[in-house]
Amino acid sequence: MENSEKISSRGIWAGWRRTAQVQKETGYYTMKNEMTRSEILQQFDLILDSESYGNGHINDTYLVTMPRYILQRINTSIFTNPDELMDNIENVTAFLREKIAAAGGDPDRETLMVVPAKDGGKYFKVDDDNVYRVYRFVENTKSIENSKTAEDLYEAGVGFGHFQKLLADFPVEKLHETIRDFHHTPKRIEALKAAISENKAGRADSVKAEIAFALENAAWADAVVKGMEEGRIPVRVTHNDTKINNILFDQESGKAVCVIDLDTVMPGSALYDFGDALRIGGSAAAEDEVDLEKVRFEVEAFEAFAKGYLSEMKEALTEAEIALLPLSVKLMTYECGIRFLTDYLNGDTYFKIHREQHNLDRARNQFKLVADITDKEALLAEAVKKAV
Ligand code: ADP
Ligand code: GN1
Ligand code: MG
């Protein structure tokens, strides 16, 4: 068979990039932009080696290149400034490496490592739409998507809490805002209102109930932003996209190993990270489950995550932050729900979708979760008390 290359895609619906584990496989692949992945990898001094190996006469023998790497095409319509984006990631990971090494850990495993391009750049640009970066693949780990145990959530809490703790003295002014006002919930509400009045996809009439829910709940949505503006809630270095699948767990022990997907590391509130992790981690169902009977918020999941997170962060957090931990989950779930609804109204231009009403399904799901969290707020406050 002719020597050629193929990448096996591990993309997920909301994956902003075509993420792929570089594999040695046969098959044929040509980039849209006419540059093969092999050629792109050469720009990082990496070789997709599909040559036969040795001189045997019986078996087909191939050399598989180790270590392995992750190649990602950056979504430049969302991350419009790849220089600033990669600058953040390089600075943060360099800082983390030092801290991890000083604590006797393994920096190659516990933080991402950017592989520079041959020309020394942090990425390789084919053209404006095709900007690539490479990370070292973190071996012997697993990602958790939907089914998670209380132990997984405890570990996720430890992982994200530890990440925040290690970055506590990172100079926050060094960070670029890769997506402006990313968790500014009141501005997200403004964007929803604009989408309703522009009604670009002609869908506003069909989602009156969802719009009503979103607007009725807008009153408390400035809790964190206002607290930060008034100086009651500290600005910290935060991850801002703490989905459970943005942490890698050790394959054998199940312990949290490495926080990944660092594109949104920016100045923010600890409450964003806590709340966002439980938005997915605390739900009994997937984010796009359409059977809303199945969409419930699990107090035990909250307890487990809070216990892990607070084991790392309880000394660092202020009383105001601790008091808002239960609300943060509702807030981040609400915010994500209105982002999905906004995108549905705008004609699905931001989140990847796999069916026509995907964004609407997600919005309904998140709103159901908001309602359920509201019913359980007192239980969540109890759980925080216990964990502190
Ligand atoms: P996205 O922004 O599209 O979510 P991620 O950076 O989270 O992209 O990568 C998608 C998936 O690829 C992750 O959930 C994880 O399973 C895997 N992955 C990414 N980087 C690494 C890495 N360095 N080592 C091992 N797996 C990785
Ligand atoms: C996106 O890229 P991913 O799947 O980790 C989004 C998050 C949303 C999430 C909803 C940069 O995260 O903010 O909460 O989808 N990331 C960006 O699942 O917008
Ligand atoms: Mg991700």
GROMACS .gro file of C-alpha atoms and ligand atoms in nm:
model
  435
    1MET     CA    1   0.000   0.000   0.000
    2GLU     CA    2   0.118   0.346  -0.080
    3ASN     CA    3   0.270   0.529   0.216
    4SER     CA    4   0.033   0.797   0.328
    5GLU     CA    5  -0.109   0.947   0.641
    6LYS     CA    6  -0.427   0.968   0.836
    7ILE     CA    7  -0.528   1.134   1.157
    8SER     CA    8  -0.793   0.981   1.377
    9SER     CA    9  -1.021   1.258   1.490
   10ARG     CA   10  -1.124   1.271   1.854
   11GLY     CA   11  -1.338   1.578   1.803
   12ILE     CA   12  -1.632   1.633   2.032
   13TRP     CA   13  -1.934   1.842   1.942
   14ALA     CA   14  -1.818   2.152   2.120
   15GLY     CA   15  -1.453   2.089   2.034
   16TRP     CA   16  -1.337   2.404   1.878
   17ARG     CA   17  -1.056   2.248   1.696
   18ARG     CA   18  -1.009   1.939   1.502
   19THR     CA   19  -0.816   1.762   1.775
   20ALA     CA   20  -0.628   1.455   1.680
   21GLN     CA   21  -0.391   1.209   1.825
   22VAL     CA   22  -0.116   1.166   1.577
   23GLN     CA   23  -0.115   0.806   1.476
   24LYS     CA   24   0.073   0.597   1.236
   25GLU     CA   25  -0.189   0.450   1.013
   26THR     CA   26  -0.237   0.390   0.649
   27GLY     CA   27  -0.504   0.573   0.457
   28TYR     CA   28  -0.520   0.889   0.262
   29TYR     CA   29  -0.569   1.239   0.384
   30THR     CA   30  -0.534   1.578   0.225
   31MET     CA   31  -0.593   1.905   0.405
   32LYS     CA   32  -0.860   2.141   0.278
   33ASN     CA   33  -0.581   2.387   0.228
   34GLU     CA   34  -0.381   2.135   0.027
   35MET     CA   35  -0.115   2.093   0.292
   36THR     CA   36  -0.095   1.740   0.428
   37ARG     CA   37  -0.078   1.682   0.800
   38SER     CA   38   0.256   1.524   0.739
   39GLU     CA   39   0.379   1.851   0.594
   40ILE     CA   40   0.234   2.046   0.883
   41LEU     CA   41   0.399   1.815   1.132
   42GLN     CA   42   0.729   1.864   0.958
   43GLN     CA   43   0.701   2.228   1.060
   44PHE     CA   44   0.725   2.103   1.419
   45ASP     CA   45   1.010   1.868   1.333
   46LEU     CA   46   0.776   1.575   1.384
   47ILE     CA   47   0.746   1.290   1.144
   48LEU     CA   48   0.442   1.081   1.069
   49ASP     CA   49   0.639   0.775   0.988
   50SER     CA   50   0.453   0.520   0.783
   51GLU     CA   51   0.757   0.362   0.625
   52SER     CA   52   0.797  -0.009   0.665
   53TYR     CA   53   1.063  -0.099   0.916
   54GLY     CA   54   1.339  -0.359   0.885
   55ASN     CA   55   1.385  -0.621   0.618
   56GLY     CA   56   1.162  -0.910   0.726
   57HIS     CA   57   1.011  -1.135   0.463
   58ILE     CA   58   0.702  -1.250   0.645
   59ASN     CA   59   0.536  -0.988   0.865
   60ASP     CA   60   0.459  -0.620   0.797
   61THR     CA   61   0.663  -0.423   1.047
   62TYR     CA   62   0.629  -0.051   1.124
   63LEU     CA   63   0.808   0.182   1.354
   64VAL     CA   64   0.571   0.380   1.571
   65THR     CA   65   0.712   0.713   1.673
   66MET     CA   66   0.718   0.786   2.045
   67PRO     CA   67   0.657   1.004   2.232
   68ARG     CA   68   0.315   1.088   2.095
   69TYR     CA   69   0.179   1.432   2.028
   70ILE     CA   70  -0.148   1.617   1.998
   71LEU     CA   71  -0.198   1.833   1.692
   72GLN     CA   72  -0.471   2.097   1.717
   73ARG     CA   73  -0.610   2.338   1.467
   74ILE     CA   74  -0.693   2.648   1.665
   75ASN     CA   75  -1.040   2.787   1.604
   76THR     CA   76  -0.932   3.129   1.487
   77SER     CA   77  -1.283   3.258   1.439
   78ILE     CA   78  -1.320   3.236   1.817
   79PHE     CA   79  -0.960   3.286   1.924
   80THR     CA   80  -0.879   3.566   1.690
   81ASN     CA   81  -0.534   3.642   1.825
   82PRO     CA   82  -0.324   3.323   1.825
   83ASP     CA   83  -0.015   3.512   1.944
   84GLU     CA   84  -0.184   3.628   2.261
   85LEU     CA   85  -0.353   3.293   2.305
   86MET     CA   86  -0.030   3.098   2.288
   87ASP     CA   87   0.152   3.360   2.491
   88ASN     CA   88  -0.092   3.294   2.778
   89ILE     CA   89  -0.053   2.920   2.747
   90GLU     CA   90   0.326   2.932   2.733
   91ASN     CA   91   0.350   3.164   3.032
   92VAL     CA   92   0.106   2.969   3.242
   93THR     CA   93   0.254   2.628   3.162
   94ALA     CA   94   0.612   2.752   3.221
   95PHE     CA   95   0.502   2.886   3.558
   96LEU     CA   96   0.325   2.560   3.643
   97ARG     CA   97   0.625   2.350   3.540
   98GLU     CA   98   0.847   2.529   3.790
   99LYS     CA   99   0.596   2.492   4.070
  100ILE     CA  100   0.535   2.126   3.995
  101ALA     CA  101   0.907   2.050   3.978
  102ALA     CA  102   0.973   2.239   4.304
  103ALA     CA  103   0.706   2.028   4.475
  104GLY     CA  104   0.871   1.708   4.350
  105GLY     CA  105   0.605   1.638   4.087
  106ASP     CA  106   0.645   1.543   3.722
  107PRO     CA  107   0.602   1.853   3.504
  108ASP     CA  108   0.592   1.644   3.184
  109ARG     CA  109   0.275   1.479   3.308
  110GLU     CA  110   0.111   1.738   3.528
  111THR     CA  111   0.094   2.027   3.286
  112LEU     CA  112   0.065   2.068   2.913
  113MET     CA  113   0.382   2.115   2.715
  114VAL     CA  114   0.376   2.321   2.399
  115VAL     CA  115   0.602   2.190   2.123
  116PRO     CA  116   0.746   2.484   1.930
  117ALA     CA  117   0.753   2.489   1.554
  118LYS     CA  118   1.086   2.449   1.375
  119ASP     CA  119   1.113   2.822   1.329
  120GLY     CA  120   1.079   2.871   1.706
  121GLY     CA  121   0.717   2.993   1.683
  122LYS     CA  122   0.448   2.879   1.923
  123TYR     CA  123   0.230   2.766   1.634
  124PHE     CA  124   0.241   2.711   1.263
  125LYS     CA  125   0.020   2.915   1.037
  126VAL     CA  126  -0.082   2.778   0.699
  127ASP     CA  127  -0.324   3.066   0.648
  128ASP     CA  128  -0.560   3.269   0.869
  129ASP     CA  129  -0.804   2.980   0.904
  130ASN     CA  130  -0.547   2.711   0.954
  131VAL     CA  131  -0.330   2.773   1.254
  132TYR     CA  132  -0.182   2.467   1.421
  133ARG     CA  133  -0.016   2.392   1.751
  134VAL     CA  134   0.130   2.081   1.904
  135TYR     CA  135   0.133   1.951   2.261
  136ARG     CA  136   0.308   1.652   2.409
  137PHE     CA  137   0.054   1.375   2.456
  138VAL     CA  138   0.002   1.297   2.824
  139GLU     CA  139   0.024   0.917   2.834
  140ASN     CA  140  -0.171   0.672   3.049
  141THR     CA  141  -0.454   0.906   3.118
  142LYS     CA  142  -0.825   0.901   3.043
  143SER     CA  143  -1.088   1.166   2.980
  144ILE     CA  144  -1.425   1.146   3.149
  145GLU     CA  145  -1.718   1.259   2.939
  146ASN     CA  146  -2.059   1.183   3.085
  147SER     CA  147  -2.054   0.892   3.323
  148LYS     CA  148  -1.870   0.990   3.634
  149THR     CA  149  -1.853   0.858   3.987
  150ALA     CA  150  -1.832   1.049   4.314
  151GLU     CA  151  -1.460   0.960   4.323
  152ASP     CA  152  -1.412   1.112   3.977
  153LEU     CA  153  -1.580   1.430   4.094
  154TYR     CA  154  -1.374   1.444   4.410
  155GLU     CA  155  -1.061   1.406   4.196
  156ALA     CA  156  -1.181   1.668   3.949
  157GLY     CA  157  -1.233   1.904   4.243
  158VAL     CA  158  -0.879   1.838   4.364
  159GLY     CA  159  -0.745   1.884   4.011
  160PHE     CA  160  -0.911   2.215   3.935
  161GLY     CA  161  -0.858   2.340   4.291
  162HIS     CA  162  -0.489   2.253   4.274
  163PHE     CA  163  -0.454   2.424   3.937
  164GLN     CA  164  -0.601   2.742   4.083
  165LYS     CA  165  -0.386   2.716   4.393
  166LEU     CA  166  -0.066   2.678   4.191
  167LEU     CA  167  -0.157   2.985   3.986
  168ALA     CA  168  -0.249   3.197   4.288
  169ASP     CA  169   0.070   3.405   4.258
  170PHE     CA  170   0.090   3.412   3.880
  171PRO     CA  171   0.103   3.779   3.776
  172VAL     CA  172  -0.249   3.821   3.650
  173GLU     CA  173  -0.164   4.137   3.452
  174LYS     CA  174   0.051   3.923   3.221
  175LEU     CA  175  -0.257   3.747   3.087
  176HIS     CA  176  -0.438   3.852   2.773
  177GLU     CA  177  -0.815   3.833   2.762
  178THR     CA  178  -0.847   3.570   2.489
  179ILE     CA  179  -1.225   3.609   2.471
  180ARG     CA  180  -1.346   3.941   2.601
  181ASP     CA  181  -1.611   3.934   2.876
  182PHE     CA  182  -1.625   3.557   2.853
  183HIS     CA  183  -1.811   3.509   3.182
  184HIS     CA  184  -1.967   3.853   3.207
  185THR     CA  185  -2.318   3.716   3.251
  186PRO     CA  186  -2.501   4.051   3.219
  187LYS     CA  187  -2.329   4.106   2.882
  188ARG     CA  188  -2.434   3.756   2.781
  189ILE     CA  189  -2.791   3.862   2.861
  190GLU     CA  190  -2.746   4.170   2.645
  191ALA     CA  191  -2.625   3.945   2.363
  192LEU     CA  192  -2.935   3.730   2.407
  193LYS     CA  193  -3.158   4.036   2.390
  194ALA     CA  194  -2.984   4.149   2.071
  195ALA     CA  195  -3.032   3.802   1.922
  196ILE     CA  196  -3.402   3.812   2.008
  197SER     CA  197  -3.457   4.145   1.841
  198GLU     CA  198  -3.243   4.064   1.536
  199ASN     CA  199  -3.406   3.721   1.506
  200LYS     CA  200  -3.157   3.627   1.233
  201ALA     CA  201  -3.271   3.268   1.195
  202GLY     CA  202  -3.642   3.349   1.229
  203ARG     CA  203  -3.667   3.124   1.535
  204ALA     CA  204  -3.768   3.370   1.807
  205ASP     CA  205  -4.140   3.291   1.793
  206SER     CA  206  -4.078   2.922   1.842
  207VAL     CA  207  -3.879   2.966   2.164
  208LYS     CA  208  -4.094   3.209   2.360
  209ALA     CA  209  -4.099   2.990   2.671
  210GLU     CA  210  -3.719   2.959   2.677
  211ILE     CA  211  -3.675   3.332   2.622
  212ALA     CA  212  -3.918   3.404   2.903
  213PHE     CA  213  -3.729   3.173   3.139
  214ALA     CA  214  -3.398   3.336   3.049
  215LEU     CA  215  -3.524   3.690   3.103
  216GLU     CA  216  -3.716   3.609   3.423
  217ASN     CA  217  -3.398   3.476   3.577
  218ALA     CA  218  -3.178   3.766   3.475
  219ALA     CA  219  -3.219   3.946   3.808
  220TRP     CA  220  -2.954   3.756   4.006
  221ALA     CA  221  -2.721   3.696   3.715
  222ASP     CA  222  -2.484   3.981   3.801
  223ALA     CA  223  -2.394   3.837   4.144
  224VAL     CA  224  -2.033   3.750   4.062
  225VAL     CA  225  -1.955   4.026   3.813
  226LYS     CA  226  -2.089   4.290   4.050
  227GLY     CA  227  -1.898   4.140   4.341
  228MET     CA  228  -1.578   4.161   4.136
  229GLU     CA  229  -1.647   4.518   4.024
  230GLU     CA  230  -1.708   4.623   4.383
  231GLY     CA  231  -1.394   4.445   4.503
  232ARG     CA  232  -1.581   4.195   4.722
  233ILE     CA  233  -1.478   3.902   4.506
  234PRO     CA  234  -1.109   3.877   4.417
  235VAL     CA  235  -0.983   3.857   4.062
  236ARG     CA  236  -0.779   3.539   4.020
  237VAL     CA  237  -0.614   3.345   3.742
  238THR     CA  238  -0.886   3.105   3.639
  239HIS     CA  239  -0.935   2.838   3.375
  240ASN     CA  240  -1.285   2.945   3.274
  241ASP     CA  241  -1.379   2.623   3.094
  242THR     CA  242  -1.372   2.358   3.365
  243LYS     CA  243  -1.569   2.087   3.192
  244ILE     CA  244  -1.481   1.751   3.337
  245ASN     CA  245  -1.331   1.647   3.003
  246ASN     CA  246  -1.080   1.928   3.037
  247ILE     CA  247  -0.892   1.735   3.300
  248LEU     CA  248  -0.698   1.415   3.238
  249PHE     CA  249  -0.720   1.137   3.498
  250ASP     CA  250  -0.464   0.865   3.558
  251GLN     CA  251  -0.574   0.548   3.384
  252GLU     CA  252  -0.492   0.322   3.677
  253SER     CA  253  -0.543   0.527   3.993
  254GLY     CA  254  -0.814   0.757   3.859
  255LYS     CA  255  -0.638   1.055   4.016
  256ALA     CA  256  -0.648   1.394   3.844
  257VAL     CA  257  -0.324   1.436   3.653
  258CYS     CA  258  -0.335   1.736   3.422
  259VAL     CA  259  -0.565   2.028   3.351
  260ILE     CA  260  -0.587   2.084   2.975
  261ASP     CA  261  -0.766   2.313   2.725
  262LEU     CA  262  -0.596   2.626   2.852
  263ASP     CA  263  -0.727   2.863   2.582
  264THR     CA  264  -0.951   3.049   2.822
  265VAL     CA  265  -0.709   3.087   3.111
  266MET     CA  266  -0.769   3.450   3.196
  267PRO     CA  267  -0.834   3.678   3.490
  268GLY     CA  268  -1.163   3.568   3.642
  269SER     CA  269  -1.336   3.446   3.954
  270ALA     CA  270  -1.281   3.116   4.133
  271LEU     CA  271  -1.658   3.091   4.124
  272TYR     CA  272  -1.656   3.057   3.746
  273ASP     CA  273  -1.441   2.747   3.767
  274PHE     CA  274  -1.626   2.593   4.058
  275GLY     CA  275  -1.968   2.655   3.904
  276ASP     CA  276  -1.879   2.551   3.551
  277ALA     CA  277  -1.728   2.221   3.662
  278LEU     CA  278  -2.050   2.129   3.842
  279ARG     CA  279  -2.271   2.244   3.558
  280ILE     CA  280  -2.163   1.928   3.380
  281GLY     CA  281  -2.021   1.729   3.671
  282GLY     CA  282  -2.334   1.766   3.883
  283SER     CA  283  -2.588   1.679   3.619
  284ALA     CA  284  -2.733   1.330   3.608
  285ALA     CA  285  -2.757   1.359   3.229
  286ALA     CA  286  -2.547   1.476   2.937
  287GLU     CA  287  -2.555   1.844   2.844
  288ASP     CA  288  -2.772   1.773   2.540
  289GLU     CA  289  -3.007   1.510   2.688
  290VAL     CA  290  -3.352   1.577   2.548
  291ASP     CA  291  -3.547   1.374   2.802
  292LEU     CA  292  -3.571   1.644   3.065
  293GLU     CA  293  -3.697   1.394   3.322
  294LYS     CA  294  -3.342   1.266   3.329
  295VAL     CA  295  -3.191   1.609   3.381
  296ARG     CA  296  -3.143   1.646   3.755
  297PHE     CA  297  -2.880   1.808   3.969
  298GLU     CA  298  -2.710   1.559   4.199
  299VAL     CA  299  -2.634   1.691   4.544
  300GLU     CA  300  -2.392   1.400   4.608
  301ALA     CA  301  -2.189   1.507   4.304
  302PHE     CA  302  -2.175   1.858   4.441
  303GLU     CA  303  -2.062   1.728   4.781
  304ALA     CA  304  -1.786   1.518   4.625
  305PHE     CA  305  -1.655   1.794   4.399
  306ALA     CA  306  -1.677   2.058   4.673
  307LYS     CA  307  -1.486   1.835   4.912
  308GLY     CA  308  -1.204   1.787   4.662
  309TYR     CA  309  -1.196   2.150   4.552
  310LEU     CA  310  -1.203   2.288   4.904
  311SER     CA  311  -0.929   2.050   5.019
  312GLU     CA  312  -0.704   2.262   4.795
  313MET     CA  313  -0.868   2.602   4.805
  314LYS     CA  314  -1.041   2.656   5.138
  315GLU     CA  315  -0.760   2.863   5.289
  316ALA     CA  316  -0.734   3.080   4.981
  317LEU     CA  317  -1.102   3.156   4.934
  318THR     CA  318  -1.266   3.453   5.100
  319GLU     CA  319  -1.590   3.427   5.294
  320ALA     CA  320  -1.771   3.605   5.014
  321GLU     CA  321  -1.651   3.344   4.765
  322ILE     CA  322  -1.743   3.052   4.989
  323ALA     CA  323  -2.090   3.197   5.041
  324LEU     CA  324  -2.145   3.212   4.666
  325LEU     CA  325  -2.029   2.858   4.580
  326PRO     CA  326  -2.384   2.715   4.559
  327LEU     CA  327  -2.508   3.009   4.353
  328SER     CA  328  -2.210   2.983   4.117
  329VAL     CA  329  -2.334   2.648   3.988
  330LYS     CA  330  -2.673   2.791   3.904
  331LEU     CA  331  -2.512   3.098   3.754
  332MET     CA  332  -2.275   2.913   3.523
  333THR     CA  333  -2.551   2.676   3.416
  334TYR     CA  334  -2.780   2.968   3.345
  335GLU     CA  335  -2.508   3.152   3.153
  336CYS     CA  336  -2.434   2.850   2.938
  337GLY     CA  337  -2.806   2.802   2.875
  338ILE     CA  338  -2.845   3.156   2.750
  339ARG     CA  339  -2.534   3.118   2.532
  340PHE     CA  340  -2.690   2.811   2.368
  341LEU     CA  341  -3.021   2.992   2.324
  342THR     CA  342  -2.846   3.296   2.177
  343ASP     CA  343  -2.660   3.079   1.932
  344TYR     CA  344  -2.983   2.903   1.835
  345LEU     CA  345  -3.144   3.242   1.765
  346ASN     CA  346  -2.839   3.354   1.568
  347GLY     CA  347  -2.853   3.046   1.346
  348ASP     CA  348  -2.590   2.825   1.517
  349THR     CA  349  -2.276   3.015   1.437
  350TYR     CA  350  -2.070   2.952   1.751
  351PHE     CA  351  -2.116   2.603   1.898
  352LYS     CA  352  -2.074   2.300   1.678
  353ILE     CA  353  -2.407   2.125   1.631
  354HIS     CA  354  -2.491   1.773   1.520
  355ARG     CA  355  -2.864   1.810   1.469
  356GLU     CA  356  -3.096   2.092   1.379
  357GLN     CA  357  -3.220   2.181   1.725
  358HIS     CA  358  -2.904   2.087   1.907
  359ASN     CA  359  -2.849   2.430   2.060
  360LEU     CA  360  -3.212   2.453   2.162
  361ASP     CA  361  -3.196   2.108   2.323
  362ARG     CA  362  -2.890   2.218   2.513
  363ALA     CA  363  -3.054   2.540   2.626
  364ARG     CA  364  -3.365   2.356   2.749
  365ASN     CA  365  -3.146   2.106   2.928
  366GLN     CA  366  -2.947   2.378   3.104
  367PHE     CA  367  -3.262   2.565   3.204
  368LYS     CA  368  -3.413   2.249   3.350
  369LEU     CA  369  -3.095   2.211   3.551
  370VAL     CA  370  -3.116   2.573   3.669
  371ALA     CA  371  -3.467   2.509   3.798
  372ASP     CA  372  -3.357   2.194   3.977
  373ILE     CA  373  -3.051   2.363   4.130
  374THR     CA  374  -3.279   2.642   4.257
  375ASP     CA  375  -3.487   2.382   4.443
  376LYS     CA  376  -3.173   2.235   4.597
  377GLU     CA  377  -2.984   2.550   4.693
  378ALA     CA  378  -3.030   2.498   5.067
  379LEU     CA  379  -2.884   2.147   5.039
  380LEU     CA  380  -2.585   2.281   4.848
  381ALA     CA  381  -2.522   2.544   5.115
  382GLU     CA  382  -2.531   2.264   5.374
  383ALA     CA  383  -2.276   2.067   5.172
  384VAL     CA  384  -2.041   2.365   5.154
  385LYS     CA  385  -2.063   2.409   5.529
  386LYS     CA  386  -1.974   2.044   5.579
  387ALA     CA  387  -1.681   2.059   5.337
  388VAL     CA  388  -1.534   2.374   5.492
  389ADP     P1  389  -1.141   2.146   2.285
  389ADP     O1  390  -1.112   2.289   2.315
  389ADP     O2  391  -1.181   2.123   2.146
  389ADP     O3  392  -1.233   2.089   2.389
  389ADP     P2  393  -0.918   2.004   2.412
  389ADP     O4  394  -0.786   2.076   2.425
  389ADP     O5  395  -1.000   1.994   2.535
  389ADP     O6  396  -0.999   2.069   2.291
  389ADP     O7  397  -0.886   1.859   2.355
  389ADP     C1  398  -0.990   1.766   2.322
  389ADP     C2  399  -0.961   1.629   2.383
  389ADP     O8  400  -0.832   1.579   2.338
  389ADP     C3  401  -0.949   1.632   2.536
  389ADP     O9  402  -1.074   1.621   2.602
  389ADP     C4  403  -0.858   1.512   2.562
  389ADP    O10  404  -0.932   1.393   2.561
  389ADP     C5  405  -0.764   1.511   2.442
  389ADP     N1  406  -0.635   1.580   2.468
  389ADP     C6  407  -0.608   1.710   2.445
  389ADP     N2  408  -0.481   1.740   2.478
  389ADP     C7  409  -0.424   1.626   2.524
  389ADP     C8  410  -0.292   1.591   2.569
  389ADP     N3  411  -0.193   1.680   2.574
  389ADP     N4  412  -0.271   1.462   2.607
  389ADP     C9  413  -0.371   1.369   2.601
  389ADP     N5  414  -0.495   1.397   2.557
  389ADP    C10  415  -0.523   1.523   2.518
  390GN1     C1  416  -1.714   2.507   2.500
  390GN1     O1  417  -1.438   2.379   2.403
  390GN1     P1  418  -1.519   2.319   2.511
  390GN1     O2  419  -1.603   2.207   2.464
  390GN1     O3  420  -1.427   2.278   2.626
  390GN1     C2  421  -1.711   2.653   2.545
  390GN1     C3  422  -1.746   2.663   2.693
  390GN1     C4  423  -1.886   2.606   2.714
  390GN1     C5  424  -1.889   2.465   2.661
  390GN1     C6  425  -2.029   2.409   2.666
  390GN1     C7  426  -1.426   2.874   2.434
  390GN1     O4  427  -1.616   2.434   2.572
  390GN1     O5  428  -1.745   2.798   2.735
  390GN1     O6  429  -1.918   2.608   2.851
  390GN1     O7  430  -1.844   2.455   2.524
  390GN1     N1  431  -1.578   2.709   2.519
  390GN1     C8  432  -1.565   2.830   2.459
  390GN1     O8  433  -2.022   2.272   2.657
  390GN1     O9  434  -1.661   2.902   2.428
  391MG      MG  435  -1.194   2.070   2.587
   0.00000   0.00000   0.00000
